[in-house]
Tab-separated table of C-alpha atoms (C1' of nucleotides) in Angstrom:
chain	number	residue	atom	x	y	z
X	1422	MET	CA	-25.682	-5.229	32.884
X	1423	PRO	CA	-24.679	-7.234	29.788
X	1424	PRO	CA	-22.172	-5.622	27.422
X	1425	PRO	CA	-23.838	-3.745	24.585
X	1426	LEU	CA	-24.144	-5.574	21.274
X	1427	ARG	CA	-21.569	-4.591	18.691
X	1428	ARG	CA	-23.255	-2.344	16.120
X	1429	ILE	CA	-21.260	-1.261	13.087
X	1430	ALA	CA	-22.511	0.968	10.283
X	1431	HIS	CA	-21.305	1.289	6.736
X	1432	LEU	CA	-22.214	4.556	5.046
X	1433	ASP	CA	-21.935	5.109	1.325
X	1434	MET	CA	-22.634	8.404	-0.440
X	1435	ASP	CA	-25.065	7.989	-3.366
X	1436	ALA	CA	-23.395	8.459	-6.796
X	1437	PHE	CA	-21.010	10.810	-5.012
X	1438	PHE	CA	-19.053	12.383	-7.892
X	1439	ALA	CA	-22.148	12.940	-9.991
X	1440	SER	CA	-24.227	14.195	-7.054
X	1441	VAL	CA	-21.608	16.805	-6.183
X	1442	GLU	CA	-21.751	18.103	-9.765
X	1443	LEU	CA	-25.557	18.196	-9.645
X	1444	LEU	CA	-25.338	20.511	-6.635
X	1445	ARG	CA	-23.563	23.025	-8.862
X	1446	TYR	CA	-25.585	22.326	-11.981
X	1447	PRO	CA	-29.113	21.419	-10.894
X	1448	GLN	CA	-30.264	21.931	-14.493
X	1449	LEU	CA	-28.489	18.656	-15.308
X	1450	LYS	CA	-30.906	16.675	-13.148
X	1451	GLY	CA	-32.382	13.834	-15.157
X	1452	LEU	CA	-29.897	14.197	-18.019
X	1453	PRO	CA	-27.248	11.632	-18.908
X	1454	VAL	CA	-24.091	12.915	-17.232
X	1455	VAL	CA	-20.762	11.169	-17.170
X	1456	ILE	CA	-17.903	12.069	-14.832
X	1457	GLY	CA	-14.408	11.065	-15.761
X	1458	GLY	CA	-11.162	11.624	-17.526
X	1459	GLY	CA	-10.818	13.811	-20.568
X	1460	ARG	CA	-7.978	15.737	-22.068
X	1461	ARG	CA	-7.837	19.034	-20.247
X	1462	LYS	CA	-6.194	20.938	-23.065
X	1463	VAL	CA	-9.266	20.824	-25.272
X	1464	ASP	CA	-11.764	21.471	-22.486
X	1465	GLU	CA	-11.948	25.185	-23.283
X	1466	ALA	CA	-12.809	24.571	-26.919
X	1467	LEU	CA	-15.766	22.453	-25.953
X	1468	LEU	CA	-17.105	24.428	-23.055
X	1469	THR	CA	-19.499	26.511	-25.109
X	1470	THR	CA	-21.195	23.533	-26.672
X	1471	ARG	CA	-23.667	23.417	-23.816
X	1472	GLY	CA	-24.632	27.045	-23.955
X	1473	ASP	CA	-28.203	25.818	-24.115
X	1474	LEU	CA	-27.838	24.626	-20.535
X	1475	GLY	CA	-26.240	27.838	-19.413
X	1476	ILE	CA	-23.221	26.044	-17.995
X	1477	ARG	CA	-19.597	25.621	-18.859
X	1478	ALA	CA	-19.814	21.911	-19.525
X	1479	PRO	CA	-18.550	19.991	-22.514
X	1480	ARG	CA	-20.715	17.510	-24.338
X	1481	PHE	CA	-19.687	14.308	-26.032
X	1482	ILE	CA	-18.567	15.224	-29.483
X	1483	PRO	CA	-20.667	13.652	-32.249
X	1484	VAL	CA	-19.336	10.149	-32.685
X	1485	ALA	CA	-18.783	10.900	-36.390
X	1486	ASP	CA	-16.003	13.339	-35.464
X	1487	PHE	CA	-13.707	10.508	-34.521
X	1488	PRO	CA	-10.379	12.387	-34.300
X	1489	LEU	CA	-11.802	15.115	-32.069
X	1490	LEU	CA	-13.589	12.525	-29.967
X	1491	LYS	CA	-10.416	10.567	-29.505
X	1492	GLU	CA	-8.416	13.652	-28.686
X	1493	TYR	CA	-10.907	14.711	-26.086
X	1494	VAL	CA	-11.725	11.486	-24.253
X	1495	GLY	CA	-8.467	9.764	-25.121
X	1496	ARG	CA	-7.935	6.697	-23.010
X	1497	GLY	CA	-9.907	7.937	-20.046
X	1498	VAL	CA	-12.514	5.929	-18.178
X	1499	ILE	CA	-15.760	6.813	-16.470
X	1500	THR	CA	-15.703	7.410	-12.727
X	1501	THR	CA	-19.432	7.851	-12.209
X	1502	ALA	CA	-22.479	7.983	-14.450
X	1503	THR	CA	-25.898	9.353	-13.539
X	1504	TYR	CA	-28.934	7.099	-13.644
X	1505	ALA	CA	-30.043	8.604	-16.957
X	1506	ALA	CA	-26.652	7.744	-18.458
X	1507	ARG	CA	-26.741	4.212	-17.051
X	1508	GLN	CA	-29.903	3.607	-19.065
X	1509	PHE	CA	-27.692	3.641	-22.136
X	1510	GLY	CA	-25.480	0.927	-20.736
X	1511	VAL	CA	-22.824	3.364	-19.592
X	1512	GLY	CA	-21.162	2.646	-16.256
X	1513	SER	CA	-18.166	3.049	-13.969
X	1514	ALA	CA	-14.737	1.982	-15.294
X	1515	MET	CA	-15.996	1.885	-18.864
X	1516	GLY	CA	-13.723	3.425	-21.467
X	1517	MET	CA	-14.834	6.887	-22.573
X	1518	MET	CA	-14.658	5.988	-26.261
X	1519	LYS	CA	-17.100	3.182	-25.728
X	1520	ALA	CA	-19.360	5.387	-23.608
X	1521	ALA	CA	-19.365	8.029	-26.332
X	1522	ARG	CA	-20.519	5.477	-28.837
X	1523	LEU	CA	-23.282	4.218	-26.546
X	1524	CYS	CA	-24.507	7.649	-25.498
X	1525	PRO	CA	-23.155	10.481	-27.681
X	1526	GLN	CA	-25.534	13.012	-26.142
X	1527	ALA	CA	-24.127	12.517	-22.634
X	1528	ILE	CA	-22.613	15.538	-20.935
X	1529	VAL	CA	-19.049	15.024	-19.808
X	1530	LEU	CA	-17.618	16.634	-16.730
X	1531	PRO	CA	-14.074	16.177	-15.466
X	1532	VAL	CA	-13.562	15.079	-11.867
X	1533	ASP	CA	-13.180	18.164	-9.707
X	1534	PHE	CA	-10.968	16.728	-6.968
X	1535	GLU	CA	-10.977	19.950	-4.951
X	1536	GLU	CA	-14.738	19.944	-4.777
X	1537	ILE	CA	-14.906	16.202	-4.086
X	1538	ARG	CA	-12.436	16.506	-1.213
X	1539	LYS	CA	-14.358	19.455	0.206
X	1540	TYR	CA	-17.631	17.533	0.349
X	1541	SER	CA	-15.806	14.435	1.571
X	1542	ARG	CA	-14.430	16.370	4.542
X	1543	LEU	CA	-17.805	17.958	5.152
X	1544	PHE	CA	-19.794	14.749	5.382
X	1545	LYS	CA	-17.114	12.982	7.437
X	1546	ASN	CA	-16.918	15.846	9.910
X	1547	THR	CA	-20.677	15.723	10.229
X	1548	ILE	CA	-20.450	12.049	11.157
X	1549	THR	CA	-17.640	12.338	13.725
X	1550	GLU	CA	-19.515	15.093	15.533
X	1551	ILE	CA	-22.230	12.524	16.196
X	1552	ALA	CA	-20.223	9.285	16.318
X	1553	PRO	CA	-16.480	9.766	16.849
X	1554	LEU	CA	-15.272	6.259	15.945
X	1555	MET	CA	-15.109	6.389	12.157
X	1556	GLN	CA	-12.926	4.591	9.620
X	1557	ASP	CA	-12.159	6.128	6.228
X	1558	ARG	CA	-12.786	3.922	3.194
X	1559	GLY	CA	-11.982	6.284	0.383
X	1560	VAL	CA	-13.630	9.592	-0.473
X	1561	ASP	CA	-17.251	8.485	-0.366
X	1562	GLU	CA	-17.410	5.670	2.192
X	1563	VAL	CA	-16.896	5.137	5.924
X	1564	TYR	CA	-17.457	2.616	8.675
X	1565	ILE	CA	-18.875	3.905	11.941
X	1566	ASP	CA	-18.881	2.173	15.329
X	1567	PHE	CA	-22.369	2.701	16.771
X	1568	THR	CA	-21.814	0.427	19.791
X	1569	GLU	CA	-21.094	3.028	22.460
X	1570	VAL	CA	-22.858	6.002	20.870
X	1571	PRO	CA	-25.947	7.181	22.777
X	1572	GLY	CA	-28.956	5.808	20.889
X	1573	GLY	CA	-26.718	3.592	18.764
X	1574	GLN	CA	-28.596	0.474	19.858
X	1575	ARG	CA	-32.145	1.770	19.328
X	1576	GLU	CA	-33.972	-0.215	16.657
X	1577	GLY	CA	-30.696	-1.986	15.922
X	1578	GLY	CA	-29.044	1.289	14.921
X	1579	ARG	CA	-31.768	2.584	12.634
X	1580	VAL	CA	-32.475	5.652	14.763
X	1581	LEU	CA	-28.861	6.805	14.767
X	1582	ALA	CA	-28.498	6.019	11.046
X	1583	ARG	CA	-31.516	8.253	10.374
X	1584	LEU	CA	-30.026	11.072	12.447
X	1585	ILE	CA	-26.720	10.877	10.549
X	1586	GLN	CA	-28.481	10.795	7.163
X	1587	LYS	CA	-30.509	13.856	8.089
X	1588	SER	CA	-27.469	15.763	9.361
X	1589	ILE	CA	-25.459	15.001	6.207
X	1590	LEU	CA	-28.331	16.128	4.003
X	1591	GLU	CA	-28.632	19.387	5.936
X	1592	LYS	CA	-24.892	20.079	5.807
X	1593	THR	CA	-24.200	19.017	2.215
X	1594	GLY	CA	-27.452	18.564	0.306
X	1595	LEU	CA	-26.325	15.017	-0.482
X	1596	THR	CA	-27.964	11.687	0.265
X	1597	CYS	CA	-26.344	8.470	1.411
X	1598	SER	CA	-27.178	4.862	2.141
X	1599	VAL	CA	-26.456	3.163	5.443
X	1600	GLY	CA	-26.229	-0.449	6.565
X	1601	VAL	CA	-26.029	-1.375	10.243
X	1602	ALA	CA	-24.954	-4.835	11.354
X	1603	PRO	CA	-22.874	-6.726	13.952
X	1604	ASN	CA	-19.654	-6.139	11.962
X	1605	LYS	CA	-18.086	-4.312	9.032
X	1606	LEU	CA	-18.493	-7.192	6.609
X	1607	LEU	CA	-22.258	-7.415	7.050
X	1608	ALA	CA	-22.683	-3.652	7.343
X	1609	LYS	CA	-21.039	-3.193	3.958
X	1610	MET	CA	-23.427	-5.670	2.364
X	1611	ALA	CA	-26.393	-4.158	4.181
X	1612	SER	CA	-25.701	-0.664	2.860
X	1613	GLU	CA	-26.348	-2.005	-0.658
X	1614	PHE	CA	-29.807	-3.292	0.230
X	1615	ASN	CA	-31.648	0.017	0.128
X	1616	LYS	CA	-30.031	2.351	-2.351
X	1617	PRO	CA	-30.288	5.239	-2.778
X	1618	ASN	CA	-31.040	7.207	0.371
X	1619	GLY	CA	-31.910	4.065	2.343
X	1620	ILE	CA	-31.189	2.333	5.614
X	1621	SER	CA	-30.918	-1.385	6.201
X	1622	VAL	CA	-30.476	-3.130	9.525
X	1623	VAL	CA	-29.070	-6.643	9.668
X	1624	HIS	CA	-28.883	-8.868	12.752
X	1625	GLU	CA	-26.988	-12.060	13.451
X	1626	ASP	CA	-30.186	-14.068	12.894
X	1627	ASP	CA	-30.627	-12.641	9.388
X	1628	LEU	CA	-27.644	-14.539	8.010
X	1629	GLN	CA	-29.656	-17.346	6.395
X	1630	SER	CA	-32.484	-15.213	5.085
X	1631	LYS	CA	-30.680	-12.059	3.939
X	1632	ILE	CA	-27.044	-13.002	3.289
X	1633	TRP	CA	-26.911	-16.606	2.141
X	1634	PRO	CA	-29.126	-16.078	-0.937
X	1635	LEU	CA	-26.741	-13.397	-2.262
X	1636	ASN	CA	-24.156	-14.044	-4.960
X	1637	VAL	CA	-20.614	-14.520	-3.636
X	1638	ARG	CA	-19.588	-11.421	-5.599
X	1639	LYS	CA	-21.470	-9.333	-3.018
X	1640	ILE	CA	-18.726	-10.131	-0.524
X	1641	ASN	CA	-16.252	-7.288	-0.244
X	1642	GLY	CA	-13.015	-8.916	-1.402
X	1643	ILE	CA	-14.419	-11.417	-3.899
X	1644	GLY	CA	-13.849	-9.833	-7.277
X	1645	PRO	CA	-14.159	-11.059	-10.859
X	1646	LYS	CA	-11.368	-13.651	-10.629
X	1647	ALA	CA	-12.419	-15.341	-7.398
X	1648	GLY	CA	-16.058	-15.083	-8.478
X	1649	GLU	CA	-15.338	-16.946	-11.698
X	1650	LYS	CA	-13.306	-19.604	-9.969
X	1651	LEU	CA	-16.070	-20.179	-7.425
X	1652	ALA	CA	-18.600	-20.428	-10.251
X	1653	ARG	CA	-16.442	-23.072	-11.929
X	1654	LEU	CA	-16.557	-24.968	-8.647
X	1655	GLN	CA	-20.370	-24.756	-8.651
X	1656	ILE	CA	-20.475	-22.160	-5.882
X	1657	HIS	CA	-22.699	-19.203	-6.690
X	1658	THR	CA	-24.373	-18.046	-3.478
X	1659	ILE	CA	-22.847	-17.192	-0.131
X	1660	GLY	CA	-24.906	-20.024	1.357
X	1661	GLU	CA	-23.250	-22.494	-0.998
X	1662	LEU	CA	-19.885	-21.133	0.067
X	1663	ALA	CA	-20.809	-21.531	3.741
X	1664	ALA	CA	-21.733	-25.164	3.129
X	1665	ARG	CA	-18.232	-26.090	1.961
X	1666	ASP	CA	-15.661	-27.671	4.217
X	1667	PRO	CA	-13.069	-25.042	5.222
X	1668	ALA	CA	-10.269	-27.546	4.505
X	1669	TRP	CA	-11.561	-27.912	0.947
X	1670	LEU	CA	-11.631	-24.131	0.527
X	1671	ILE	CA	-8.050	-23.924	1.795
X	1672	ASP	CA	-6.989	-26.589	-0.701
X	1673	ASN	CA	-8.502	-24.605	-3.538
X	1674	PHE	CA	-7.740	-21.009	-2.549
X	1675	GLY	CA	-4.728	-21.157	-0.245
X	1676	LYS	CA	-4.416	-20.905	3.512
X	1677	ALA	CA	-5.337	-17.291	4.122
X	1678	THR	CA	-7.967	-16.842	1.420
X	1679	GLY	CA	-9.653	-20.210	2.006
X	1680	ALA	CA	-9.979	-19.675	5.741
X	1681	TRP	CA	-11.169	-16.135	5.156
X	1682	MET	CA	-13.832	-17.285	2.686
X	1683	HIS	CA	-15.242	-19.714	5.233
X	1684	GLU	CA	-15.405	-17.029	7.925
X	1685	VAL	CA	-17.089	-14.399	5.788
X	1686	ALA	CA	-19.624	-16.880	4.402
X	1687	TRP	CA	-20.700	-17.417	7.998
X	1688	GLY	CA	-20.969	-13.664	8.511
X	1689	ARG	CA	-18.000	-13.544	10.869
X	1690	ASP	CA	-15.647	-10.555	10.946
X	1691	ASP	CA	-14.073	-9.107	14.080
X	1692	SER	CA	-11.899	-6.489	12.402
X	1693	PRO	CA	-12.097	-3.218	14.326
X	1694	VAL	CA	-13.206	0.175	13.081
X	1695	ALA	CA	-9.720	1.642	12.641
X	1696	THR	CA	-9.784	5.390	13.150
X	1697	THR	CA	-6.191	5.903	11.971
X	1698	SER	CA	-3.873	4.213	9.499
X	1699	GLU	CA	-0.363	4.591	8.112
X	1700	PRO	CA	0.277	4.521	4.371
X	1701	VAL	CA	2.146	1.469	3.042
X	1702	SER	CA	3.137	2.850	-0.336
X	1703	MET	CA	2.782	5.869	-2.580
X	1704	SER	CA	2.878	5.843	-6.349
X	1705	ARG	CA	2.431	7.830	-9.520
X	1706	GLU	CA	1.564	6.328	-12.850
X	1707	THR	CA	0.404	7.549	-16.198
X	1708	THR	CA	-1.035	6.101	-19.371
X	1709	PHE	CA	0.443	7.746	-22.456
X	1710	GLU	CA	-1.690	9.368	-25.102
X	1711	ARG	CA	-0.190	6.888	-27.535
X	1712	ASP	CA	1.969	3.791	-27.035
X	1713	LEU	CA	5.648	4.657	-26.791
X	1714	HIS	CA	8.741	2.725	-27.740
X	1715	ALA	CA	11.705	2.706	-25.380
X	1716	VAL	CA	14.185	3.405	-28.156
X	1717	ARG	CA	12.252	5.404	-30.704
X	1718	ASP	CA	10.527	7.599	-28.103
X	1719	ARG	CA	13.385	7.611	-25.677
X	1720	ALA	CA	13.451	11.365	-25.069
X	1721	GLU	CA	9.729	11.655	-24.458
X	1722	LEU	CA	9.745	8.606	-22.210
X	1723	GLY	CA	12.705	9.887	-20.215
X	1724	LEU	CA	10.962	13.193	-19.601
X	1725	LEU	CA	7.768	11.505	-18.455
X	1726	PHE	CA	9.754	9.155	-16.239
X	1727	THR	CA	11.592	12.010	-14.569
X	1728	ARG	CA	8.379	13.921	-14.033
X	1729	LEU	CA	6.734	10.939	-12.341
X	1730	CYS	CA	9.721	10.627	-10.005
X	1731	GLU	CA	9.576	14.333	-9.190
X	1732	GLN	CA	5.862	14.134	-8.467
X	1733	LEU	CA	6.379	11.094	-6.248
X	1734	ALA	CA	9.201	12.812	-4.373
X	1735	ALA	CA	6.989	15.858	-3.877
X	1736	ASP	CA	4.153	13.655	-2.583
X	1737	LEU	CA	6.484	11.991	-0.075
X	1738	GLN	CA	7.892	15.324	1.087
X	1739	ARG	CA	4.523	17.011	1.350
X	1740	LYS	CA	3.165	14.173	3.471
X	1741	GLY	CA	6.369	13.850	5.476
X	1742	TYR	CA	7.461	10.340	4.540
X	1743	VAL	CA	10.650	8.690	3.347
X	1744	ALA	CA	10.872	5.375	1.501
X	1745	LYS	CA	13.371	2.533	1.468
X	1746	THR	CA	12.084	0.637	-1.588
X	1747	ILE	CA	11.614	2.137	-5.024
X	1748	GLY	CA	9.822	0.314	-7.791
X	1749	ILE	CA	8.503	0.736	-11.291
X	1750	LYS	CA	5.523	-0.633	-13.100
X	1751	LEU	CA	4.977	-0.702	-16.780
X	1752	ARG	CA	2.247	-1.871	-19.051
X	1753	TYR	CA	2.891	-3.068	-22.590
X	1754	ASP	CA	0.644	-2.306	-25.538
X	1755	ASP	CA	-0.932	-5.766	-25.128
X	1756	PHE	CA	-1.864	-4.871	-21.520
X	1757	ARG	CA	0.544	-7.248	-19.837
X	1758	SER	CA	2.276	-5.496	-16.984
X	1759	VAL	CA	5.487	-6.033	-15.090
X	1760	THR	CA	7.041	-4.557	-11.945
X	1761	ARG	CA	10.576	-4.269	-10.614
X	1762	ASP	CA	11.678	-3.213	-7.122
X	1763	GLN	CA	14.879	-2.213	-5.482
X	1764	THR	CA	15.555	-1.608	-1.818
X	1765	LEU	CA	17.979	1.147	-0.895
X	1766	GLU	CA	20.574	1.388	1.873
X	1767	GLN	CA	19.059	4.641	3.108
X	1768	PHE	CA	15.554	6.038	3.305
X	1769	THR	CA	14.869	8.753	0.780
X	1770	ALA	CA	12.361	11.272	-0.516
X	1771	ASP	CA	14.780	12.778	-2.994
X	1772	ALA	CA	13.704	13.041	-6.622
X	1773	ALA	CA	17.176	12.384	-8.064
X	1774	THR	CA	17.691	9.285	-5.895
X	1775	ILE	CA	14.271	7.973	-6.821
X	1776	ARG	CA	14.964	8.676	-10.490
X	1777	LYS	CA	18.309	6.885	-10.415
X	1778	THR	CA	16.924	3.827	-8.588
X	1779	ALA	CA	13.857	3.639	-10.795
X	1780	GLY	CA	16.190	3.872	-13.788
X	1781	LEU	CA	18.071	0.801	-12.535
X	1782	CYS	CA	14.750	-1.033	-12.215
X	1783	LEU	CA	13.853	-0.086	-15.766
X	1784	LYS	CA	17.110	-1.620	-17.010
X	1785	ARG	CA	15.979	-5.004	-15.692
X	1786	VAL	CA	12.885	-5.129	-17.861
X	1787	PRO	CA	12.440	-6.170	-21.513
X	1788	LEU	CA	11.877	-3.041	-23.599
X	1789	GLU	CA	11.396	-4.336	-27.115
X	1790	GLN	CA	7.632	-4.032	-27.002
X	1791	ARG	CA	5.773	-0.745	-26.988
X	1792	LEU	CA	4.570	0.690	-23.681
X	1793	ARG	CA	1.237	2.255	-22.774
X	1794	LEU	CA	1.822	3.005	-19.099
X	1795	LEU	CA	4.688	3.841	-16.790
X	1796	GLY	CA	4.589	4.156	-13.018
X	1797	VAL	CA	6.933	4.756	-10.080
X	1798	ARG	CA	6.290	3.540	-6.568
X	1799	ALA	CA	7.787	4.122	-3.125
X	1800	SER	CA	7.245	1.569	-0.359
X	1801	THR	CA	8.575	0.629	3.083
X	1802	LEU	CA	7.541	4.069	4.250
X	1803	VAL	CA	8.528	5.713	7.505
X	1804	LYS	CA	7.657	9.159	8.804
X	1805	ALA	CA	10.603	11.397	7.947
X	1806	ALA	CA	10.794	12.558	11.559
X	1807	GLU	CA	11.014	8.977	12.805
X	1808	VAL	CA	13.807	7.652	10.619
X	1809	LEU	CA	16.426	7.898	13.368
X	1810	PHE	CA	14.140	6.152	15.822
X	1811	TYR	CA	13.417	3.432	13.269
X	1812	GLU	CA	17.100	2.898	12.464
X	1813	GLN	CA	17.990	2.577	16.152
X	1814	ASN	CA	15.142	0.306	17.153
X	1815	LYS	CA	14.523	-2.017	14.275
X	1816	PRO	CA	15.730	-5.508	15.016
X	1817	ILE	CA	19.063	-6.271	13.385
X	1818	THR	CA	18.489	-8.623	10.500
X	1819	GLN	CA	20.354	-11.866	10.244
X	1820	SER	CA	22.290	-10.789	7.197
X	1821	GLU	CA	23.355	-7.567	8.907
X	1822	ARG	CA	24.511	-9.553	11.876
X	1823	ALA	CA	26.569	-11.696	9.540
X	1824	GLN	CA	27.941	-8.616	7.779
X	1825	SER	CA	29.076	-7.093	11.030
X	1826	ALA	CA	30.640	-10.399	12.058
X	1827	ILE	CA	32.585	-10.459	8.814
X	1828	LYS	CA	33.706	-6.891	9.431
X	1829	SER	CA	34.898	-7.636	12.946
X	1830	ILE	CA	36.851	-10.616	11.708
X	1831	ALA	CA	38.413	-8.396	9.096
X	1832	ASN	CA	39.223	-5.854	11.795
X	1833	ASP	CA	40.779	-8.562	13.968
X	1834	GLN	CA	43.087	-9.420	11.169
X	1835	LEU	CA	43.792	-5.805	10.477
X	1836	PHE	CA	44.755	-4.863	13.967
D	945	DA	C1'	28.919	-33.063	3.597
D	946	DA	C1'	24.316	-32.775	2.872
D	947	DG	C1'	19.707	-31.989	3.993
D	948	DC	C1'	15.882	-30.060	6.424
D	949	DA	C1'	12.844	-26.805	9.038
D	950	DG	C1'	11.632	-22.239	10.297
D	951	DA	C1'	12.102	-17.238	10.327
D	952	DG	C1'	12.524	-13.193	7.910
D	953	DG	C1'	13.515	-10.452	3.908
D	954	DT	C1'	13.115	-9.240	-1.028
D	955	DA	C1'	11.072	-9.612	-5.383
D	956	DA	C1'	7.451	-10.449	-8.897
D	957	DG	C1'	2.919	-11.046	-10.064
D	958	DG	C1'	-1.806	-10.741	-9.225
D	959	DT	C1'	-6.406	-9.367	-7.193
D	960	DC	C1'	-9.483	-6.156	-5.370
D	961	DT	C1'	-11.406	-1.676	-4.102
D	962	DC	C1'	-13.106	3.072	-4.866
Y	163	DC	C1'	-11.553	-2.027	-30.838
Y	164	DC	C1'	-11.707	-0.617	-25.965
Y	165	DA	C1'	-9.796	-0.957	-21.135
Y	166	DA	C1'	-7.341	5.278	-15.249
Y	167	DG	C1'	-5.024	5.999	-11.098
Y	168	DA	C1'	-3.801	5.016	-6.334
Y	169	DG	C1'	-3.323	1.973	-2.731
Y	170	DA	C1'	-3.841	-2.359	0.194
Y	171	DC	C1'	-3.023	-7.017	0.536
Y	172	DC	C1'	-2.188	-11.931	-0.915
Y	173	DT	C1'	0.581	-15.784	-3.006
Y	174	DT	C1'	4.572	-17.753	-4.573
Y	175	DA	C1'	9.392	-18.106	-5.241
Y	176	DC	C1'	13.799	-17.581	-3.763
Y	177	DC	C1'	17.527	-16.360	-0.655
Y	178	DT	C1'	20.096	-16.195	3.792
Y	179	DC	C1'	20.814	-17.533	8.300
Y	180	DT	C1'	20.318	-20.490	12.422
DNA sequence: AAGCAGAGGTAAGGTCTC
DNA sequence: CCAAGAGACCTTACCTCT
């Protein structure tokens, strides 16, 4: 019997954040709704404005009331917008102020992370009961390995995709879109083909007809920058990318990226569906309500800085990790950003140690210009319980070997 | 003495994703 | 005049050691 064909699915929940809110507030169906950041402290004052809908939801303040508008939406951005809101040109990652101007009648709801996580767990559990090999890709997305699942090969995976869709709808009341293909790369593209509530099946042979006509930006990993550069080089479709000599791509985009671009343009991707993963870094960052100056707003900045470090320490401790490298990130009022890192002698999850190290990083950065964002990051993470094991088993670095040689020489002279 | 290659680490900046 | 937060990964530079 030949080995079964590799069948990988990508499943994407439809307008997840907005759909979860519509479960609670079905009377919002069809209305322009925007989910995203607002200033919590004024939420209460605005909650009654939608009494006509019988819900505790704020509404965009009339654009004319500029100060109130600014206080409420501040510097937040939109996470998700319903279809009705998108008609006004409002979309994900757009600043709230701009959205308010485009669609002042939109209803604003804050992201309810508790609720989002609850539905995220629910739909993922539903999937693993049917197909156990699943890879997380954020709150609303997963990859699923259909290859060895009973029925996973029928109609190229369509039958199993239908079963999963139906089960998720029954469990959560939410719809999703699924793409099934020979690998994750193509599955991800396929899941976009039939949104919302659709299924799309892609086979190896479909490369020319279904993939090559697409814009390179449809490739997961080619963002605005790479897309623009490719356009400058007269490459717009994936087919045009596939036609280029890999050596030429490497010359233009570097060894790793160039080779990768060639592979993905030919629909090749053998990365596995990874059911587990270890975090690489953890961070906390915040954009201030107004730009702050390191000297003039020193006290306020120091307080914020300390709080970020405390939150980061708490995150590490709660998740059971310790970090060896501490770093900061800051963004100036003109949106340029800089980072500084420092590696410690010992692993830590201690707020005071993080604060002190991050403070040293901050000293190495120009602070004449006003700041709009400050962040603290912990990397080189190890499970707290495995620090001893890590210390004993990590290969001795060359510099440490040299250090110990120096010490032994010193000892020789001493004794 | 000086120079080079290769490995591995650290740091800084940038891109991309949801 | 507007542009979040969190995390993964890549590139480049620079350093040390062999």
